[in-house]
PDB file of C-alpha atoms in Angstrom:
ATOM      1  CA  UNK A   1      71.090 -19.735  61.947  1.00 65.00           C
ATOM      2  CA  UNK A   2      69.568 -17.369  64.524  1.00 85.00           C
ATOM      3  CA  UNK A   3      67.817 -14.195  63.619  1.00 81.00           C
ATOM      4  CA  UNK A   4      70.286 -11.992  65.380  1.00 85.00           C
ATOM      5  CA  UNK A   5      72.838 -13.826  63.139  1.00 87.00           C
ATOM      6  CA  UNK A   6      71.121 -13.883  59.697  1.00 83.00           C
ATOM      7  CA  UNK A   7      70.835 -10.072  60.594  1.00 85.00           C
ATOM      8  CA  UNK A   8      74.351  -9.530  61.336  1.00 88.00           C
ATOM      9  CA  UNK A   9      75.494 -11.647  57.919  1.00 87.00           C
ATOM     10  CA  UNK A  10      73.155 -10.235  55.704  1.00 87.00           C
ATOM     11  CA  UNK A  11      74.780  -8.231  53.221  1.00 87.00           C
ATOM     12  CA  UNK A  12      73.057  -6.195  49.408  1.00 83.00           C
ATOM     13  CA  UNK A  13      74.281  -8.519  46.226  1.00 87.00           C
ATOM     14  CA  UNK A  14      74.225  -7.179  43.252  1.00 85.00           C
ATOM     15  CA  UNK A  15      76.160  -9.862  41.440  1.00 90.00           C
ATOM     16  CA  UNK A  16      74.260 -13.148  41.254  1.00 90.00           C
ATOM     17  CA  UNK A  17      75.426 -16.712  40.741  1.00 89.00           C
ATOM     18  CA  UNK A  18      73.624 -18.197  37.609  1.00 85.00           C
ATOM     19  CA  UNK A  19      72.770 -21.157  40.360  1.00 92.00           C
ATOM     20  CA  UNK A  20      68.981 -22.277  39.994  1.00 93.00           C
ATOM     21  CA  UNK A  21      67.242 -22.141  43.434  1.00 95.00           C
ATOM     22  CA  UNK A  22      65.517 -25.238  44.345  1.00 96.00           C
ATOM     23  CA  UNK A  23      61.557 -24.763  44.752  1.00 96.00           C
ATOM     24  CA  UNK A  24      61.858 -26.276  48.483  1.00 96.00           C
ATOM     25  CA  UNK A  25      64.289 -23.128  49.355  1.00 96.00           C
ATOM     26  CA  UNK A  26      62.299 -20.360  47.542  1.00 97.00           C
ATOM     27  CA  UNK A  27      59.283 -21.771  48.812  1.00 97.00           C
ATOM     28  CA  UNK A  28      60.569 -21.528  52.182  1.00 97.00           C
ATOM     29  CA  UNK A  29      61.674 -17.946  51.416  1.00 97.00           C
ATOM     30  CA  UNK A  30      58.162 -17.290  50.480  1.00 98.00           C
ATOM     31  CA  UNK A  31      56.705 -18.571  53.471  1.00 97.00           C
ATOM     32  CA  UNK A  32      58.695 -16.668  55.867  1.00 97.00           C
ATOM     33  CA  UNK A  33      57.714 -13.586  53.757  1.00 97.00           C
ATOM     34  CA  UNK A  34      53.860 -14.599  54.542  1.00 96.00           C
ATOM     35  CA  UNK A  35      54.894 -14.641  57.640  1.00 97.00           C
ATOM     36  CA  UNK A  36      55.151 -11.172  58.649  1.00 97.00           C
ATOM     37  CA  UNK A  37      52.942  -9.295  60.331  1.00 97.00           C
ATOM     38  CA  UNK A  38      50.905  -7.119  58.700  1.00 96.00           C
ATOM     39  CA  UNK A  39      48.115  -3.853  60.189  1.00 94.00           C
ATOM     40  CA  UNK A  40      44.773  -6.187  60.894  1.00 93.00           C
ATOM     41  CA  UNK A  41      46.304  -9.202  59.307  1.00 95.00           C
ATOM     42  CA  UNK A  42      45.648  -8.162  56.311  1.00 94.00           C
ATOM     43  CA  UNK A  43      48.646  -9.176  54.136  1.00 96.00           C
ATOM     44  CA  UNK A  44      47.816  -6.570  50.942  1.00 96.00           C
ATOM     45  CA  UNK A  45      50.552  -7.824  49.048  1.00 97.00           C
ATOM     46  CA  UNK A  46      51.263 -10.605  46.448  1.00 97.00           C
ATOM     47  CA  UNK A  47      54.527 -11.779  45.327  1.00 97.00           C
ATOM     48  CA  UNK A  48      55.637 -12.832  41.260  1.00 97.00           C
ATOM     49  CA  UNK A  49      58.200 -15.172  41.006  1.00 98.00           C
ATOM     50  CA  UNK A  50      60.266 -14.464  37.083  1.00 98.00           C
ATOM     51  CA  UNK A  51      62.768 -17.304  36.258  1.00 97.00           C
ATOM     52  CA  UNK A  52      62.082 -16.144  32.480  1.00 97.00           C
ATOM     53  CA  UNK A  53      65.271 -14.873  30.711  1.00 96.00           C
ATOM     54  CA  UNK A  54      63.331 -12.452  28.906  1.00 97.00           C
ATOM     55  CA  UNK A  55      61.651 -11.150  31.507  1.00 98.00           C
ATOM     56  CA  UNK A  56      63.774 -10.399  33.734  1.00 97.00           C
ATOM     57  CA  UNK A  57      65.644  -8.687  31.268  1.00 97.00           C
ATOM     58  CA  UNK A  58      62.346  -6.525  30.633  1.00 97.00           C
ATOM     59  CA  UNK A  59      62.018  -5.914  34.024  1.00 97.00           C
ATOM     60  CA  UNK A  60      65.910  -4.720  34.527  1.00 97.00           C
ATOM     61  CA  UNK A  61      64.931  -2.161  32.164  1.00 97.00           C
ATOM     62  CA  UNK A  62      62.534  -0.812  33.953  1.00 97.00           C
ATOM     63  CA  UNK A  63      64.250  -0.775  37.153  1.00 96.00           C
ATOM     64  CA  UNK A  64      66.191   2.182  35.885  1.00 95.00           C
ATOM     65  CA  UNK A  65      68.282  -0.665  33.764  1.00 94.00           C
ATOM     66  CA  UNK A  66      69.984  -2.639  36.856  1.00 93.00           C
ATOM     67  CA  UNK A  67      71.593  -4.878  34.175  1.00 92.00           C
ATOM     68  CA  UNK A  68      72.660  -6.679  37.468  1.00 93.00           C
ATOM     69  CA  UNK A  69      69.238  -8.251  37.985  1.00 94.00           C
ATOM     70  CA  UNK A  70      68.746 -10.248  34.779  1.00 95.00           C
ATOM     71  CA  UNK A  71      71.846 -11.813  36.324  1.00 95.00           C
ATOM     72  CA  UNK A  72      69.745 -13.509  39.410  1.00 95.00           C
ATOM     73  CA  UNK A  73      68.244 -16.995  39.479  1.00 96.00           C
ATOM     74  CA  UNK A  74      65.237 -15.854  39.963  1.00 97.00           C
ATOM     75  CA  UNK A  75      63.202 -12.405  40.736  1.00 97.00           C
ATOM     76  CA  UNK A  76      60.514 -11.846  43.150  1.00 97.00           C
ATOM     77  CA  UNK A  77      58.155  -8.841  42.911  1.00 97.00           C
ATOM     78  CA  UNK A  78      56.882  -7.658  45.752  1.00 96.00           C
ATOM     79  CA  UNK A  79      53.241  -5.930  44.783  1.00 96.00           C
ATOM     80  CA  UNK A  80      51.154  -4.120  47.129  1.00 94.00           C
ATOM     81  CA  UNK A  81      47.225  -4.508  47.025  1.00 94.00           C
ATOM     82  CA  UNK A  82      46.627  -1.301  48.327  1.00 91.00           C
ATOM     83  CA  UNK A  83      42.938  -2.142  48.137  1.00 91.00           C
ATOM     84  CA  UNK A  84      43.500  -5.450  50.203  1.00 92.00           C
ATOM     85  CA  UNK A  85      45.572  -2.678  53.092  1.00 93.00           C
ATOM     86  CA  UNK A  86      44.342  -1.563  56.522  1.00 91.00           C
ATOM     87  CA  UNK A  87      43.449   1.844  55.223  1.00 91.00           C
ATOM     88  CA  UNK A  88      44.816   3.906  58.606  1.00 86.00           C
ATOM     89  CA  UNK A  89      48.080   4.582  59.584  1.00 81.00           C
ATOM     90  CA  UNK A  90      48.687   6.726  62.303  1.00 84.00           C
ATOM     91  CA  UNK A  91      44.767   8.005  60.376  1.00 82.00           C
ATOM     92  CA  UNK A  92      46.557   9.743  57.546  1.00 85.00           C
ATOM     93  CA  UNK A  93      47.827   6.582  55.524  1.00 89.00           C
ATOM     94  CA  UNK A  94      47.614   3.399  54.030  1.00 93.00           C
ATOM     95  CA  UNK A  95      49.317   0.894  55.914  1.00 94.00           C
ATOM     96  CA  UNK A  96      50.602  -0.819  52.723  1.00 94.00           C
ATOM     97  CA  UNK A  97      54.236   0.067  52.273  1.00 93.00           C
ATOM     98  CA  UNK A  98      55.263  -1.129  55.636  1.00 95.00           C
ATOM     99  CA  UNK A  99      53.490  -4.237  55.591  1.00 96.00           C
ATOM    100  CA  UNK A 100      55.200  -5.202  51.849  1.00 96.00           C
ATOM    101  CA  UNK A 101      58.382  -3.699  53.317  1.00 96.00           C
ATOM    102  CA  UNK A 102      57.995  -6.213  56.759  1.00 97.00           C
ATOM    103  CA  UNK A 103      57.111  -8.574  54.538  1.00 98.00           C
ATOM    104  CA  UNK A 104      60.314  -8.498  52.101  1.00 97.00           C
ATOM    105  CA  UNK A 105      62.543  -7.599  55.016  1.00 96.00           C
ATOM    106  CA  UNK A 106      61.541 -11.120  56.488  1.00 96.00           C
ATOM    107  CA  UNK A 107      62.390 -12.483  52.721  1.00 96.00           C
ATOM    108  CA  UNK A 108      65.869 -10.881  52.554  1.00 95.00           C
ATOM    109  CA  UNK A 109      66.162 -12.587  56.628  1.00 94.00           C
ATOM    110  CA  UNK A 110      65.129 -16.213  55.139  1.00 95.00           C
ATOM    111  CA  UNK A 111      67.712 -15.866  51.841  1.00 95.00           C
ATOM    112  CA  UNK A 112      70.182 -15.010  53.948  1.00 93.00           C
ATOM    113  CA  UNK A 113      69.533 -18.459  56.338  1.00 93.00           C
ATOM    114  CA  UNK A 114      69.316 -20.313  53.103  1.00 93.00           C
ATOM    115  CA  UNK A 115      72.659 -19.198  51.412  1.00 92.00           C
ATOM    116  CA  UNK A 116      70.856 -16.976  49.062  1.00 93.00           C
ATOM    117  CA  UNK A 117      71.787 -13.663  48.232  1.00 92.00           C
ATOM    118  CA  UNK A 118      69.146 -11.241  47.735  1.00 94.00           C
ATOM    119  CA  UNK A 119      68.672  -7.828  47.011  1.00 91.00           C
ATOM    120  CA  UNK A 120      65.940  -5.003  47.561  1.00 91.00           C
ATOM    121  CA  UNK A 121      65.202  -2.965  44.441  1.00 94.00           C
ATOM    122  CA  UNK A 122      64.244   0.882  44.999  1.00 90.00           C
ATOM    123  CA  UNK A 123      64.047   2.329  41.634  1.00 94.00           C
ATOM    124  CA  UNK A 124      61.761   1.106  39.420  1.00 94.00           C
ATOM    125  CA  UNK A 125      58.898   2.818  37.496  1.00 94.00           C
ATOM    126  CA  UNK A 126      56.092   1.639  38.963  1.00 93.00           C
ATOM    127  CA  UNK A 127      53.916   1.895  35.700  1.00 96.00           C
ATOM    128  CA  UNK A 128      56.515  -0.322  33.086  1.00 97.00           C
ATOM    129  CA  UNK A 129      56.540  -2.820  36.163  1.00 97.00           C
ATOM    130  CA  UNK A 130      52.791  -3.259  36.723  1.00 95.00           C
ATOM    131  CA  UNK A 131      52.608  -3.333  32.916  1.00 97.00           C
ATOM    132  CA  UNK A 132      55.102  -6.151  32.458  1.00 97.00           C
ATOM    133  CA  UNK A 133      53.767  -8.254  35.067  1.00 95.00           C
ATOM    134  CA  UNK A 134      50.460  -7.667  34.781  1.00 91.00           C
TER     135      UNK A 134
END
């Protein structure tokens, strides 16, 4: 699949298949999200994988309880290391947020090419999150 086309296809799921996802295809999803570019090259961001039941469940809660995200496979967490970021952008911010948000773009690109849906996640309290994952 092209990148024009994965673009095109891509669509938000918020229903999930209870389908394990080989290691080989998120593994290939978390490459391509290594992948992006990033200010300086400095990639500030790591990414939790949750197959855990229980966790996920925790961590539906405190996205504003999604229910619909215990429901996936598997979750990844994209976490900025603000620390780790190029500390100007356009010298009045952290470049941070759009190098996680390049970053997970080219995830939701690379599920799509594998036949996996995927799904951003926008409300979440930051503070329950970082707490439950740790």
């Amino acid at each position: 699949m092209e990148v024009l086309e994965a673009m095109k296809k891509r669509r938000p799921v918020k229903k999930f298949k209870r389908v394990p996802i080989p290691d080989d295809r998120l593994n290939m999803i978390l490459g391509a999200m290594r992948l992006a570019p990033s200010a300086a090259n400095m990639q500030p961001w790591r990414f939790v994988v949750v197959r855990d039941d229980s966790m996920k469940q925790k961590l539906a809660s405190a996205c504003q309880n999604q229910k619909y995200l215990a429901d996936a496979p598997v979750l990844v967490a994209g976490c900025a290391t603000i620390a780790e970021a190029y500390p100007y952008l356009g010298m009045y911010m952290s470049a941070y947020s759009l190098d996680l948000g390049s970053a997970l773009a080219h995830g939701l690109l690379a599920a799509c090419h594998e036949g996996v849906g995927a799904q951003f996640v926008f409300q979440f309290h930051n503070e329950k999150v970082q707490e439950l994952l740790g």
